[in-house]
Amino acid sequence: MMAQTLTGRAARLEDVAALAGVSLATASKALHNKPRISEETKQRVLDAAKRLNYSPNKLAQFLARGTTGTIDLVTSDLQGRFSAPILIGAEN
């Protein structure tokens, strides 16, 4: 379960940055383990994220990447005679 901020919504990256006393960019870099962030700053950000029970927004990540990593299959084969083997193969 996500922790809620004082406004009753799930914690966002902006909330983590504010609690850690860093910029949004620094908070993002720290959470993604990017170089050129001091260990002290990284730890402050990680502590803030943990305190807020921060979880990255998957939809925002998909939008930034331009892909969801999913495959859609549309079929009119309601019995599954032809689509079932395809689905099993795709799953494997």
Short mmCIF file of C-alpha atoms in Angstrom, two decimals:
data_model
loop_
_atom_site.label_atom_id
_atom_site.label_comp_id
_atom_site.label_asym_id
_atom_site.label_seq_id
_atom_site.Cartn_x
_atom_site.Cartn_y
_atom_site.Cartn_z
CA MET A 1 0.00 0.00 0.00
CA MET A 2 1.30 3.44 -0.92
CA ALA A 3 1.68 6.07 1.76
CA GLN A 4 -0.34 9.18 1.20
CA THR A 5 0.86 12.74 1.45
CA LEU A 6 -0.93 15.36 3.50
CA THR A 7 -3.19 15.99 0.50
CA GLY A 8 -4.33 12.35 0.50
CA ARG A 9 -2.64 11.31 -2.74
CA ALA A 10 0.16 8.83 -3.36
CA ALA A 11 3.69 10.19 -2.96
CA ARG A 12 5.30 11.56 -6.12
CA LEU A 13 8.91 12.20 -7.01
CA GLU A 14 8.33 15.87 -6.19
CA ASP A 15 7.41 14.88 -2.63
CA VAL A 16 10.56 12.78 -2.25
CA ALA A 17 12.71 15.65 -3.55
CA ALA A 18 11.08 18.15 -1.19
CA LEU A 19 11.49 15.90 1.85
CA ALA A 20 15.13 15.21 0.98
CA GLY A 21 15.80 18.89 0.30
CA VAL A 22 17.05 18.33 -3.24
CA SER A 23 15.95 19.21 -6.75
CA LEU A 24 13.67 16.98 -8.77
CA ALA A 25 16.57 16.09 -11.09
CA THR A 26 18.81 15.14 -8.17
CA ALA A 27 16.10 12.97 -6.63
CA SER A 28 15.60 11.19 -9.95
CA LYS A 29 19.33 10.63 -10.40
CA ALA A 30 19.68 9.30 -6.87
CA LEU A 31 16.78 6.87 -7.27
CA HIS A 32 18.22 5.62 -10.57
CA ASN A 33 21.71 5.24 -9.05
CA LYS A 34 23.27 7.68 -11.53
CA PRO A 35 26.84 8.87 -11.05
CA ARG A 36 27.85 12.27 -9.69
CA ILE A 37 25.48 12.14 -6.72
CA SER A 38 27.19 12.08 -3.35
CA GLU A 39 26.49 9.10 -1.12
CA GLU A 40 25.09 11.43 1.54
CA THR A 41 22.61 12.97 -0.91
CA LYS A 42 21.69 9.59 -2.36
CA GLN A 43 21.01 8.27 1.14
CA ARG A 44 18.82 11.29 2.00
CA VAL A 45 16.76 10.68 -1.13
CA LEU A 46 16.46 6.94 -0.46
CA ASP A 47 15.44 7.62 3.14
CA ALA A 48 12.80 10.12 1.99
CA ALA A 49 11.47 7.65 -0.60
CA LYS A 50 11.23 4.94 2.03
CA ARG A 51 9.56 7.24 4.55
CA LEU A 52 6.94 8.22 1.96
CA ASN A 53 6.63 4.64 0.68
CA TYR A 54 7.37 6.07 -2.76
CA SER A 55 6.74 3.86 -5.75
CA PRO A 56 7.52 5.04 -9.31
CA ASN A 57 4.53 5.75 -11.52
CA LYS A 58 4.56 2.96 -14.13
CA LEU A 59 2.37 4.90 -16.56
CA ALA A 60 4.77 7.84 -16.46
CA GLN A 61 7.69 5.49 -17.09
CA PHE A 62 5.91 3.92 -20.06
CA LEU A 63 5.16 7.35 -21.51
CA ALA A 64 8.77 8.49 -21.08
CA ARG A 65 10.09 5.33 -22.73
CA GLY A 66 7.48 5.34 -25.46
CA THR A 67 6.68 1.67 -24.89
CA THR A 68 4.80 -0.48 -22.41
CA GLY A 69 6.60 -3.74 -23.15
CA THR A 70 3.31 -5.46 -23.94
CA ILE A 71 2.11 -7.28 -27.03
CA ASP A 72 -1.53 -7.12 -28.09
CA LEU A 73 -3.24 -9.97 -29.89
CA VAL A 74 -6.62 -9.51 -31.52
CA THR A 75 -8.39 -12.61 -32.77
CA SER A 76 -11.84 -13.75 -33.81
CA ASP A 77 -10.98 -17.35 -32.88
CA LEU A 78 -13.37 -17.73 -29.95
CA GLN A 79 -12.66 -21.45 -29.54
CA GLY A 80 -8.91 -20.93 -29.22
CA ARG A 81 -8.04 -23.60 -31.79
CA PHE A 82 -5.65 -21.33 -33.65
CA SER A 83 -4.86 -18.58 -31.16
CA ALA A 84 -4.07 -20.81 -28.17
CA PRO A 85 -0.79 -22.16 -29.62
CA ILE A 86 0.24 -18.62 -30.58
CA LEU A 87 -0.48 -17.36 -27.08
CA ILE A 88 1.43 -20.23 -25.51
CA GLY A 89 4.39 -19.55 -27.80
CA ALA A 90 4.33 -15.83 -27.03
CA GLU A 91 4.15 -16.52 -23.30
CA ASN A 92 7.21 -18.77 -23.47
#
